[in-house]
Amino acid sequence: MTENNGNNKDNKKTEIKEPARPKVRVGITHGDYNGIGYEVILKMFDDTRMLDLCTPVIYGSAKIAQFYRKAGNMQGSAPQQVASAAEAVAGQVNIVNVVGEEMRVEPGKASPESGRAAFAALESAVADLRAGNIDVLVTAPINKKAIQSELFTFPGHTEYLEASVGADGKDKALMVLCNDVMRVALVTIHLPLSKVAEAVTREAVVEKLHLFERSLVEDFGIVKPRIAVLALNPHAGEDGMLGVEEQQVIIPAIEEAREKKILAFGPYAADGFFGAGLFNKFDGVLAMYHDQGLAPFKTLAMDNGVNFTAGLPFVRTSPDHGTGYDIAGKNQASPDSMREAVYRAIDIFRNRCSHAERTSSPLRKQKAE
């Protein structure tokens, strides 16, 4: 017979449950409504499990959303219209109307109307970011020509966000393409190839290395990241025979960065670097220009690549594809990259919150208490 001495009232272990984290409020702009933006957004939320992860707020048009839902024969819950992001309801797909009711939808065709609607969504979402009504921003693809106007004179989202969201011009944006395998950042972004060489300066490379290292630490949780730097010219310039930028600009920039305790290596010839799989040995890769970094990334990333704008006080991601006019309205677009963009935005937002908590001053905490 077992003796009960009164000390073992309950032999079960006490379970300590972590408090539930609040759902991240994800603002999603509809992009160019004649492209595949609505299709990938609506397909993503046709899987209602996404609502367990976040509270989505689409900036666009309930009427246009219904057009694409019908075209794609989608069976999930329809987006519910709310007056503003501040009134978004958890557990449903919220949509804020930012365009008029008489917009003409022509899948596959760029138009001034779709460009204006894309900007209206972006402008409204950025205002809510600044006001704290949403936590992160995910942007569907735009047509960079159709969106141009007196109010939008930028080559793309990245430059617009740097100008409008950056703190009085102090925050510099860095384009980072990422997935679970690699992270590729760019020194120059939307520049004609003929202007790239003059834009690749020692100062620019050092600045991007600094921004990239900070992002890898704060946004991706890497303690001491190793960054590979690509060359500008074929064969890394071949000791000056095929170009002098490596010797005069990139190598001095790497040396300066290393003096600042940034673990930068290179320059590596881009073809051999990706062909030999060397990207697996680094936490990040800094490319000199757009296609040098994006062409191999998109080839290797398939449908899970994400475009992330680092360096700004707010998190913004987007799928790594364009408007897809050739398949718009045909129910052929995959939502995978858009889904990954939402996942990545949530992860980066939480990583930033965790980093801020870990590195905040304990004395300041005690004083506040």
PDB file of C-alpha atoms in Angstrom, residues 11-279:
ATOM      1  CA  ASN A  11       2.127  13.949  -9.573  1.00  0.00           C
ATOM      2  CA  LYS A  12       1.399  15.602 -12.920  1.00  0.00           C
ATOM      3  CA  LYS A  13       4.001  18.018 -14.203  1.00  0.00           C
ATOM      4  CA  THR A  14       2.929  21.642 -14.341  1.00  0.00           C
ATOM      5  CA  GLU A  15       2.713  22.769 -17.951  1.00  0.00           C
ATOM      6  CA  ILE A  16       3.970  26.253 -18.645  1.00  0.00           C
ATOM      7  CA  LYS A  17       2.261  27.707 -21.661  1.00  0.00           C
ATOM      8  CA  GLU A  18       3.742  30.608 -23.533  1.00  0.00           C
ATOM      9  CA  PRO A  19       1.337  33.493 -24.005  1.00  0.00           C
ATOM     10  CA  ALA A  20      -0.213  33.554 -27.458  1.00  0.00           C
ATOM     11  CA  ARG A  21       1.496  36.050 -29.710  1.00  0.00           C
ATOM     12  CA  PRO A  22      -0.790  38.655 -31.243  1.00  0.00           C
ATOM     13  CA  LYS A  23      -1.430  38.174 -34.938  1.00  0.00           C
ATOM     14  CA  VAL A  24       0.646  40.369 -37.189  1.00  0.00           C
ATOM     15  CA  ARG A  25      -1.438  42.858 -39.169  1.00  0.00           C
ATOM     16  CA  VAL A  26      -0.343  42.415 -42.783  1.00  0.00           C
ATOM     17  CA  GLY A  27      -1.155  45.175 -45.267  1.00  0.00           C
ATOM     18  CA  ILE A  28      -1.279  43.921 -48.871  1.00  0.00           C
ATOM     19  CA  THR A  29      -1.457  46.258 -51.863  1.00  0.00           C
ATOM     20  CA  HIS A  30      -3.256  44.941 -54.952  1.00  0.00           C
ATOM     21  CA  GLY A  31      -0.555  46.134 -57.377  1.00  0.00           C
ATOM     22  CA  ASP A  32      -1.597  46.408 -61.030  1.00  0.00           C
ATOM     23  CA  TYR A  33      -5.115  44.986 -61.065  1.00  0.00           C
ATOM     24  CA  ASN A  34      -4.772  43.914 -64.706  1.00  0.00           C
ATOM     25  CA  GLY A  35      -1.943  41.580 -63.698  1.00  0.00           C
ATOM     26  CA  ILE A  36      -1.922  38.477 -61.498  1.00  0.00           C
ATOM     27  CA  GLY A  37      -1.923  40.350 -58.185  1.00  0.00           C
ATOM     28  CA  TYR A  38      -5.522  39.639 -57.216  1.00  0.00           C
ATOM     29  CA  GLU A  39      -5.291  36.039 -58.352  1.00  0.00           C
ATOM     30  CA  VAL A  40      -2.278  35.194 -56.177  1.00  0.00           C
ATOM     31  CA  ILE A  41      -3.617  37.154 -53.187  1.00  0.00           C
ATOM     32  CA  LEU A  42      -7.041  35.501 -53.299  1.00  0.00           C
ATOM     33  CA  LYS A  43      -5.639  32.020 -53.970  1.00  0.00           C
ATOM     34  CA  MET A  44      -3.358  32.442 -50.964  1.00  0.00           C
ATOM     35  CA  PHE A  45      -6.261  33.221 -48.641  1.00  0.00           C
ATOM     36  CA  ASP A  46      -8.499  30.573 -50.172  1.00  0.00           C
ATOM     37  CA  ASP A  47      -6.532  28.444 -47.708  1.00  0.00           C
ATOM     38  CA  THR A  48      -8.104  29.799 -44.520  1.00  0.00           C
ATOM     39  CA  ARG A  49      -5.229  28.514 -42.390  1.00  0.00           C
ATOM     40  CA  MET A  50      -3.407  31.694 -43.362  1.00  0.00           C
ATOM     41  CA  LEU A  51      -5.808  33.550 -41.072  1.00  0.00           C
ATOM     42  CA  ASP A  52      -4.320  31.687 -38.100  1.00  0.00           C
ATOM     43  CA  LEU A  53      -1.026  33.460 -38.801  1.00  0.00           C
ATOM     44  CA  CYS A  54      -2.061  37.023 -39.519  1.00  0.00           C
ATOM     45  CA  THR A  55      -4.804  39.586 -39.913  1.00  0.00           C
ATOM     46  CA  PRO A  56      -4.712  40.612 -43.582  1.00  0.00           C
ATOM     47  CA  VAL A  57      -5.768  43.996 -44.926  1.00  0.00           C
ATOM     48  CA  ILE A  58      -5.946  44.258 -48.717  1.00  0.00           C
ATOM     49  CA  TYR A  59      -5.752  47.745 -50.216  1.00  0.00           C
ATOM     50  CA  GLY A  60      -7.727  47.641 -53.439  1.00  0.00           C
ATOM     51  CA  SER A  61     -11.294  47.124 -54.566  1.00  0.00           C
ATOM     52  CA  ALA A  62     -13.904  44.681 -53.284  1.00  0.00           C
ATOM     53  CA  LYS A  63     -15.550  44.772 -56.722  1.00  0.00           C
ATOM     54  CA  ILE A  64     -12.349  43.854 -58.569  1.00  0.00           C
ATOM     55  CA  ALA A  65     -11.614  41.154 -56.002  1.00  0.00           C
ATOM     56  CA  GLN A  66     -15.016  39.632 -56.692  1.00  0.00           C
ATOM     57  CA  PHE A  67     -14.303  39.706 -60.451  1.00  0.00           C
ATOM     58  CA  TYR A  68     -11.153  37.612 -59.980  1.00  0.00           C
ATOM     59  CA  ARG A  69     -12.776  35.308 -57.415  1.00  0.00           C
ATOM     60  CA  LYS A  70     -15.454  34.454 -59.955  1.00  0.00           C
ATOM     61  CA  ALA A  71     -12.945  34.062 -62.784  1.00  0.00           C
ATOM     62  CA  GLY A  72     -10.865  31.669 -60.667  1.00  0.00           C
ATOM     63  CA  ASN A  73     -13.873  29.765 -59.269  1.00  0.00           C
ATOM     64  CA  MET A  74     -12.566  30.304 -55.733  1.00  0.00           C
ATOM     65  CA  GLN A  75     -14.530  28.686 -52.928  1.00  0.00           C
ATOM     66  CA  GLY A  76     -13.069  30.280 -49.796  1.00  0.00           C
ATOM     67  CA  SER A  77     -14.506  33.184 -47.859  1.00  0.00           C
ATOM     68  CA  ALA A  78     -14.776  36.428 -49.799  1.00  0.00           C
ATOM     69  CA  PRO A  79     -12.844  39.491 -48.527  1.00  0.00           C
ATOM     70  CA  GLN A  80     -14.935  41.601 -46.196  1.00  0.00           C
ATOM     71  CA  GLN A  81     -14.946  45.334 -46.817  1.00  0.00           C
ATOM     72  CA  VAL A  82     -13.900  47.555 -43.907  1.00  0.00           C
ATOM     73  CA  ALA A  83     -13.762  51.335 -43.771  1.00  0.00           C
ATOM     74  CA  SER A  84     -10.110  51.414 -42.708  1.00  0.00           C
ATOM     75  CA  ALA A  85      -7.244  49.215 -41.563  1.00  0.00           C
ATOM     76  CA  ALA A  86      -7.919  50.336 -37.996  1.00  0.00           C
ATOM     77  CA  GLU A  87     -11.237  48.441 -38.211  1.00  0.00           C
ATOM     78  CA  ALA A  88      -9.748  45.211 -39.569  1.00  0.00           C
ATOM     79  CA  VAL A  89     -11.203  42.089 -37.977  1.00  0.00           C
ATOM     80  CA  ALA A  90      -9.066  39.097 -37.024  1.00  0.00           C
ATOM     81  CA  GLY A  91     -10.134  35.826 -38.581  1.00  0.00           C
ATOM     82  CA  GLN A  92     -11.259  37.288 -41.895  1.00  0.00           C
ATOM     83  CA  VAL A  93      -9.729  38.752 -45.051  1.00  0.00           C
ATOM     84  CA  ASN A  94     -10.285  42.500 -44.814  1.00  0.00           C
ATOM     85  CA  ILE A  95     -10.308  44.801 -47.821  1.00  0.00           C
ATOM     86  CA  VAL A  96     -10.176  48.604 -47.876  1.00  0.00           C
ATOM     87  CA  ASN A  97     -11.512  50.270 -51.007  1.00  0.00           C
ATOM     88  CA  VAL A  98      -8.983  52.760 -52.332  1.00  0.00           C
ATOM     89  CA  VAL A  99     -10.290  53.130 -55.911  1.00  0.00           C
ATOM     90  CA  GLY A 100     -13.600  54.093 -57.497  1.00  0.00           C
ATOM     91  CA  GLU A 101     -16.307  51.637 -58.421  1.00  0.00           C
ATOM     92  CA  GLU A 102     -16.109  52.210 -62.174  1.00  0.00           C
ATOM     93  CA  MET A 103     -12.636  50.839 -62.814  1.00  0.00           C
ATOM     94  CA  ARG A 104     -12.339  48.858 -66.053  1.00  0.00           C
ATOM     95  CA  VAL A 105     -10.645  45.486 -65.598  1.00  0.00           C
ATOM     96  CA  GLU A 106      -8.736  44.229 -68.648  1.00  0.00           C
ATOM     97  CA  PRO A 107      -6.528  41.299 -67.632  1.00  0.00           C
ATOM     98  CA  GLY A 108      -3.197  41.346 -69.403  1.00  0.00           C
ATOM     99  CA  LYS A 109      -3.253  45.014 -70.399  1.00  0.00           C
ATOM    100  CA  ALA A 110      -1.359  47.878 -68.790  1.00  0.00           C
ATOM    101  CA  SER A 111      -3.419  51.054 -68.490  1.00  0.00           C
ATOM    102  CA  PRO A 112      -3.165  54.495 -66.883  1.00  0.00           C
ATOM    103  CA  GLU A 113      -6.193  53.584 -64.726  1.00  0.00           C
ATOM    104  CA  SER A 114      -4.544  50.455 -63.327  1.00  0.00           C
ATOM    105  CA  GLY A 115      -1.385  52.472 -62.684  1.00  0.00           C
ATOM    106  CA  ARG A 116      -3.298  55.106 -60.720  1.00  0.00           C
ATOM    107  CA  ALA A 117      -5.078  52.389 -58.740  1.00  0.00           C
ATOM    108  CA  ALA A 118      -1.743  50.749 -57.914  1.00  0.00           C
ATOM    109  CA  PHE A 119      -0.402  54.018 -56.559  1.00  0.00           C
ATOM    110  CA  ALA A 120      -3.595  54.720 -54.578  1.00  0.00           C
ATOM    111  CA  ALA A 121      -3.214  51.368 -52.819  1.00  0.00           C
ATOM    112  CA  LEU A 122       0.473  51.935 -52.101  1.00  0.00           C
ATOM    113  CA  GLU A 123      -0.065  55.462 -50.802  1.00  0.00           C
ATOM    114  CA  SER A 124      -2.873  54.352 -48.496  1.00  0.00           C
ATOM    115  CA  ALA A 125      -0.889  51.391 -47.154  1.00  0.00           C
ATOM    116  CA  VAL A 126       2.191  53.516 -46.435  1.00  0.00           C
ATOM    117  CA  ALA A 127       0.032  56.011 -44.545  1.00  0.00           C
ATOM    118  CA  ASP A 128      -1.294  53.164 -42.385  1.00  0.00           C
ATOM    119  CA  LEU A 129       2.245  51.874 -41.823  1.00  0.00           C
ATOM    120  CA  ARG A 130       3.289  55.263 -40.513  1.00  0.00           C
ATOM    121  CA  ALA A 131       0.158  55.475 -38.351  1.00  0.00           C
ATOM    122  CA  GLY A 132       0.724  52.013 -36.888  1.00  0.00           C
ATOM    123  CA  ASN A 133      -2.530  50.560 -38.258  1.00  0.00           C
ATOM    124  CA  ILE A 134      -0.634  47.703 -39.927  1.00  0.00           C
ATOM    125  CA  ASP A 135       2.608  46.028 -38.857  1.00  0.00           C
ATOM    126  CA  VAL A 136       4.123  45.018 -42.193  1.00  0.00           C
ATOM    127  CA  LEU A 137       3.598  45.691 -45.883  1.00  0.00           C
ATOM    128  CA  VAL A 138       3.413  43.121 -48.695  1.00  0.00           C
ATOM    129  CA  THR A 139       3.144  44.540 -52.211  1.00  0.00           C
ATOM    130  CA  ALA A 140       1.743  42.820 -55.289  1.00  0.00           C
ATOM    131  CA  PRO A 141       3.589  43.579 -58.558  1.00  0.00           C
ATOM    132  CA  ILE A 142       3.170  46.897 -60.354  1.00  0.00           C
ATOM    133  CA  ASN A 143       3.819  47.993 -63.920  1.00  0.00           C
ATOM    134  CA  LYS A 144       6.655  50.461 -63.468  1.00  0.00           C
ATOM    135  CA  LYS A 145       5.634  52.513 -66.495  1.00  0.00           C
ATOM    136  CA  ALA A 146       1.866  52.571 -65.895  1.00  0.00           C
ATOM    137  CA  ILE A 147       2.272  53.802 -62.323  1.00  0.00           C
ATOM    138  CA  GLN A 148       4.366  56.831 -63.290  1.00  0.00           C
ATOM    139  CA  SER A 149       2.757  60.198 -62.512  1.00  0.00           C
ATOM    140  CA  GLU A 150       3.550  63.538 -60.907  1.00  0.00           C
ATOM    141  CA  LEU A 151       3.248  61.794 -57.538  1.00  0.00           C
ATOM    142  CA  PHE A 152       5.190  58.651 -58.438  1.00  0.00           C
ATOM    143  CA  THR A 153       8.440  59.329 -60.289  1.00  0.00           C
ATOM    144  CA  PHE A 154      10.409  56.360 -58.984  1.00  0.00           C
ATOM    145  CA  PRO A 155      11.826  53.304 -60.789  1.00  0.00           C
ATOM    146  CA  GLY A 156      10.034  50.962 -58.380  1.00  0.00           C
ATOM    147  CA  HIS A 157       8.668  50.213 -54.918  1.00  0.00           C
ATOM    148  CA  THR A 158      12.080  50.213 -53.235  1.00  0.00           C
ATOM    149  CA  GLU A 159      12.993  53.766 -54.190  1.00  0.00           C
ATOM    150  CA  TYR A 160       9.501  55.069 -53.385  1.00  0.00           C
ATOM    151  CA  LEU A 161       9.540  53.494 -49.930  1.00  0.00           C
ATOM    152  CA  GLU A 162      13.010  54.862 -49.206  1.00  0.00           C
ATOM    153  CA  ALA A 163      11.752  58.365 -50.004  1.00  0.00           C
ATOM    154  CA  SER A 164       8.382  58.136 -48.247  1.00  0.00           C
ATOM    155  CA  VAL A 165       8.947  55.795 -45.304  1.00  0.00           C
ATOM    156  CA  GLY A 166      12.554  56.530 -44.444  1.00  0.00           C
ATOM    157  CA  ALA A 167      13.042  58.769 -41.449  1.00  0.00           C
ATOM    158  CA  ASP A 168      13.761  62.160 -43.012  1.00  0.00           C
ATOM    159  CA  GLY A 169      16.060  60.619 -45.588  1.00  0.00           C
ATOM    160  CA  LYS A 170      18.293  59.011 -42.967  1.00  0.00           C
ATOM    161  CA  ASP A 171      17.240  55.446 -43.718  1.00  0.00           C
ATOM    162  CA  LYS A 172      18.618  53.873 -46.878  1.00  0.00           C
ATOM    163  CA  ALA A 173      16.837  51.006 -48.586  1.00  0.00           C
ATOM    164  CA  LEU A 174      18.548  47.786 -49.588  1.00  0.00           C
ATOM    165  CA  MET A 175      16.926  45.307 -51.976  1.00  0.00           C
ATOM    166  CA  VAL A 176      17.363  41.747 -50.725  1.00  0.00           C
ATOM    167  CA  LEU A 177      16.105  38.659 -52.546  1.00  0.00           C
ATOM    168  CA  CYS A 178      15.782  35.782 -50.116  1.00  0.00           C
ATOM    169  CA  ASN A 179      14.534  32.275 -49.481  1.00  0.00           C
ATOM    170  CA  ASP A 180      15.633  29.471 -47.153  1.00  0.00           C
ATOM    171  CA  VAL A 181      18.753  28.818 -49.237  1.00  0.00           C
ATOM    172  CA  MET A 182      20.273  32.227 -49.962  1.00  0.00           C
ATOM    173  CA  ARG A 183      20.021  35.979 -49.510  1.00  0.00           C
ATOM    174  CA  VAL A 184      21.175  38.230 -52.352  1.00  0.00           C
ATOM    175  CA  ALA A 185      21.457  42.017 -51.920  1.00  0.00           C
ATOM    176  CA  LEU A 186      22.157  44.603 -54.613  1.00  0.00           C
ATOM    177  CA  VAL A 187      24.489  47.607 -54.759  1.00  0.00           C
ATOM    178  CA  THR A 188      22.558  49.160 -57.664  1.00  0.00           C
ATOM    179  CA  ILE A 189      18.899  48.417 -58.371  1.00  0.00           C
ATOM    180  CA  HIS A 190      16.841  49.724 -61.289  1.00  0.00           C
ATOM    181  CA  LEU A 191      19.594  51.254 -63.400  1.00  0.00           C
ATOM    182  CA  PRO A 192      20.286  50.862 -67.111  1.00  0.00           C
ATOM    183  CA  LEU A 193      23.308  48.633 -67.580  1.00  0.00           C
ATOM    184  CA  SER A 194      25.194  51.502 -69.216  1.00  0.00           C
ATOM    185  CA  LYS A 195      25.082  53.432 -65.914  1.00  0.00           C
ATOM    186  CA  VAL A 196      25.991  50.634 -63.520  1.00  0.00           C
ATOM    187  CA  ALA A 197      29.796  50.982 -63.570  1.00  0.00           C
ATOM    188  CA  GLU A 198      29.766  54.654 -62.574  1.00  0.00           C
ATOM    189  CA  ALA A 199      27.309  53.914 -59.744  1.00  0.00           C
ATOM    190  CA  VAL A 200      29.482  51.174 -58.259  1.00  0.00           C
ATOM    191  CA  THR A 201      31.662  53.306 -56.005  1.00  0.00           C
ATOM    192  CA  ARG A 202      33.697  52.406 -52.958  1.00  0.00           C
ATOM    193  CA  GLU A 203      31.286  54.393 -50.779  1.00  0.00           C
ATOM    194  CA  ALA A 204      28.254  52.631 -52.241  1.00  0.00           C
ATOM    195  CA  VAL A 205      29.705  49.148 -51.732  1.00  0.00           C
ATOM    196  CA  VAL A 206      30.711  49.902 -48.135  1.00  0.00           C
ATOM    197  CA  GLU A 207      27.293  51.393 -47.385  1.00  0.00           C
ATOM    198  CA  LYS A 208      25.462  48.357 -48.788  1.00  0.00           C
ATOM    199  CA  LEU A 209      27.735  45.967 -46.881  1.00  0.00           C
ATOM    200  CA  HIS A 210      26.934  47.820 -43.666  1.00  0.00           C
ATOM    201  CA  LEU A 211      23.182  47.742 -44.364  1.00  0.00           C
ATOM    202  CA  PHE A 212      23.320  44.083 -45.369  1.00  0.00           C
ATOM    203  CA  GLU A 213      25.200  42.980 -42.262  1.00  0.00           C
ATOM    204  CA  ARG A 214      22.767  44.868 -40.008  1.00  0.00           C
ATOM    205  CA  SER A 215      19.806  43.266 -41.763  1.00  0.00           C
ATOM    206  CA  LEU A 216      21.272  39.769 -41.538  1.00  0.00           C
ATOM    207  CA  VAL A 217      21.687  40.267 -37.784  1.00  0.00           C
ATOM    208  CA  GLU A 218      18.422  42.048 -36.943  1.00  0.00           C
ATOM    209  CA  ASP A 219      16.056  40.661 -39.592  1.00  0.00           C
ATOM    210  CA  PHE A 220      17.380  37.128 -40.053  1.00  0.00           C
ATOM    211  CA  GLY A 221      18.873  36.430 -36.615  1.00  0.00           C
ATOM    212  CA  ILE A 222      22.415  35.615 -37.804  1.00  0.00           C
ATOM    213  CA  VAL A 223      24.939  36.466 -35.087  1.00  0.00           C
ATOM    214  CA  LYS A 224      28.042  37.139 -37.203  1.00  0.00           C
ATOM    215  CA  PRO A 225      27.163  36.907 -40.880  1.00  0.00           C
ATOM    216  CA  ARG A 226      29.626  36.084 -43.648  1.00  0.00           C
ATOM    217  CA  ILE A 227      29.025  38.074 -46.843  1.00  0.00           C
ATOM    218  CA  ALA A 228      30.342  37.215 -50.302  1.00  0.00           C
ATOM    219  CA  VAL A 229      30.918  40.174 -52.636  1.00  0.00           C
ATOM    220  CA  LEU A 230      30.607  39.629 -56.374  1.00  0.00           C
ATOM    221  CA  ALA A 231      32.880  41.229 -58.953  1.00  0.00           C
ATOM    222  CA  LEU A 232      31.542  43.644 -61.566  1.00  0.00           C
ATOM    223  CA  ASN A 233      33.498  42.419 -64.577  1.00  0.00           C
ATOM    224  CA  PRO A 234      33.882  38.953 -66.147  1.00  0.00           C
ATOM    225  CA  HIS A 235      36.459  36.783 -64.356  1.00  0.00           C
ATOM    226  CA  ALA A 236      36.659  39.438 -61.607  1.00  0.00           C
ATOM    227  CA  GLY A 237      38.473  41.750 -64.020  1.00  0.00           C
ATOM    228  CA  GLU A 238      41.309  39.297 -64.768  1.00  0.00           C
ATOM    229  CA  ASP A 239      43.890  41.442 -62.907  1.00  0.00           C
ATOM    230  CA  GLY A 240      42.757  44.582 -64.705  1.00  0.00           C
ATOM    231  CA  MET A 241      42.699  43.173 -68.223  1.00  0.00           C
ATOM    232  CA  LEU A 242      38.879  43.023 -68.317  1.00  0.00           C
ATOM    233  CA  GLY A 243      38.183  45.980 -66.054  1.00  0.00           C
ATOM    234  CA  VAL A 244      39.713  47.886 -63.164  1.00  0.00           C
ATOM    235  CA  GLU A 245      36.681  48.291 -60.883  1.00  0.00           C
ATOM    236  CA  GLU A 246      37.670  45.267 -58.806  1.00  0.00           C
ATOM    237  CA  GLN A 247      41.139  46.646 -58.074  1.00  0.00           C
ATOM    238  CA  GLN A 248      40.174  50.298 -57.693  1.00  0.00           C
ATOM    239  CA  VAL A 249      36.731  50.072 -56.062  1.00  0.00           C
ATOM    240  CA  ILE A 250      35.501  46.693 -54.843  1.00  0.00           C
ATOM    241  CA  ILE A 251      38.641  45.315 -53.148  1.00  0.00           C
ATOM    242  CA  PRO A 252      39.288  48.600 -51.259  1.00  0.00           C
ATOM    243  CA  ALA A 253      35.614  48.588 -50.199  1.00  0.00           C
ATOM    244  CA  ILE A 254      35.918  45.038 -48.872  1.00  0.00           C
ATOM    245  CA  GLU A 255      39.074  45.972 -46.967  1.00  0.00           C
ATOM    246  CA  GLU A 256      37.354  49.012 -45.452  1.00  0.00           C
ATOM    247  CA  ALA A 257      34.374  46.913 -44.422  1.00  0.00           C
ATOM    248  CA  ARG A 258      36.627  44.336 -42.767  1.00  0.00           C
ATOM    249  CA  GLU A 259      38.306  47.119 -40.796  1.00  0.00           C
ATOM    250  CA  LYS A 260      34.801  47.800 -39.437  1.00  0.00           C
ATOM    251  CA  LYS A 261      34.516  44.140 -38.371  1.00  0.00           C
ATOM    252  CA  ILE A 262      32.209  43.162 -41.255  1.00  0.00           C
ATOM    253  CA  LEU A 263      33.073  39.667 -42.534  1.00  0.00           C
ATOM    254  CA  ALA A 264      33.148  40.444 -46.257  1.00  0.00           C
ATOM    255  CA  PHE A 265      34.939  38.223 -48.788  1.00  0.00           C
ATOM    256  CA  GLY A 266      35.705  38.445 -52.499  1.00  0.00           C
ATOM    257  CA  PRO A 267      35.329  39.708 -55.110  1.00  0.00           C
ATOM    258  CA  TYR A 268      34.069  36.533 -56.758  1.00  0.00           C
ATOM    259  CA  ALA A 269      33.339  36.131 -60.460  1.00  0.00           C
ATOM    260  CA  ALA A 270      29.552  35.745 -60.552  1.00  0.00           C
ATOM    261  CA  ASP A 271      29.345  32.843 -63.020  1.00  0.00           C
ATOM    262  CA  GLY A 272      31.696  30.545 -61.170  1.00  0.00           C
ATOM    263  CA  PHE A 273      30.346  31.610 -57.789  1.00  0.00           C
ATOM    264  CA  PHE A 274      26.809  30.441 -58.509  1.00  0.00           C
ATOM    265  CA  GLY A 275      27.831  27.614 -60.827  1.00  0.00           C
ATOM    266  CA  ALA A 276      30.002  26.020 -58.141  1.00  0.00           C
ATOM    267  CA  GLY A 277      27.386  26.510 -55.428  1.00  0.00           C
ATOM    268  CA  LEU A 278      29.623  28.761 -53.329  1.00  0.00           C
ATOM    269  CA  PHE A 279      26.557  30.686 -52.142  1.00  0.00           C
TER     270      PHE A 279
END
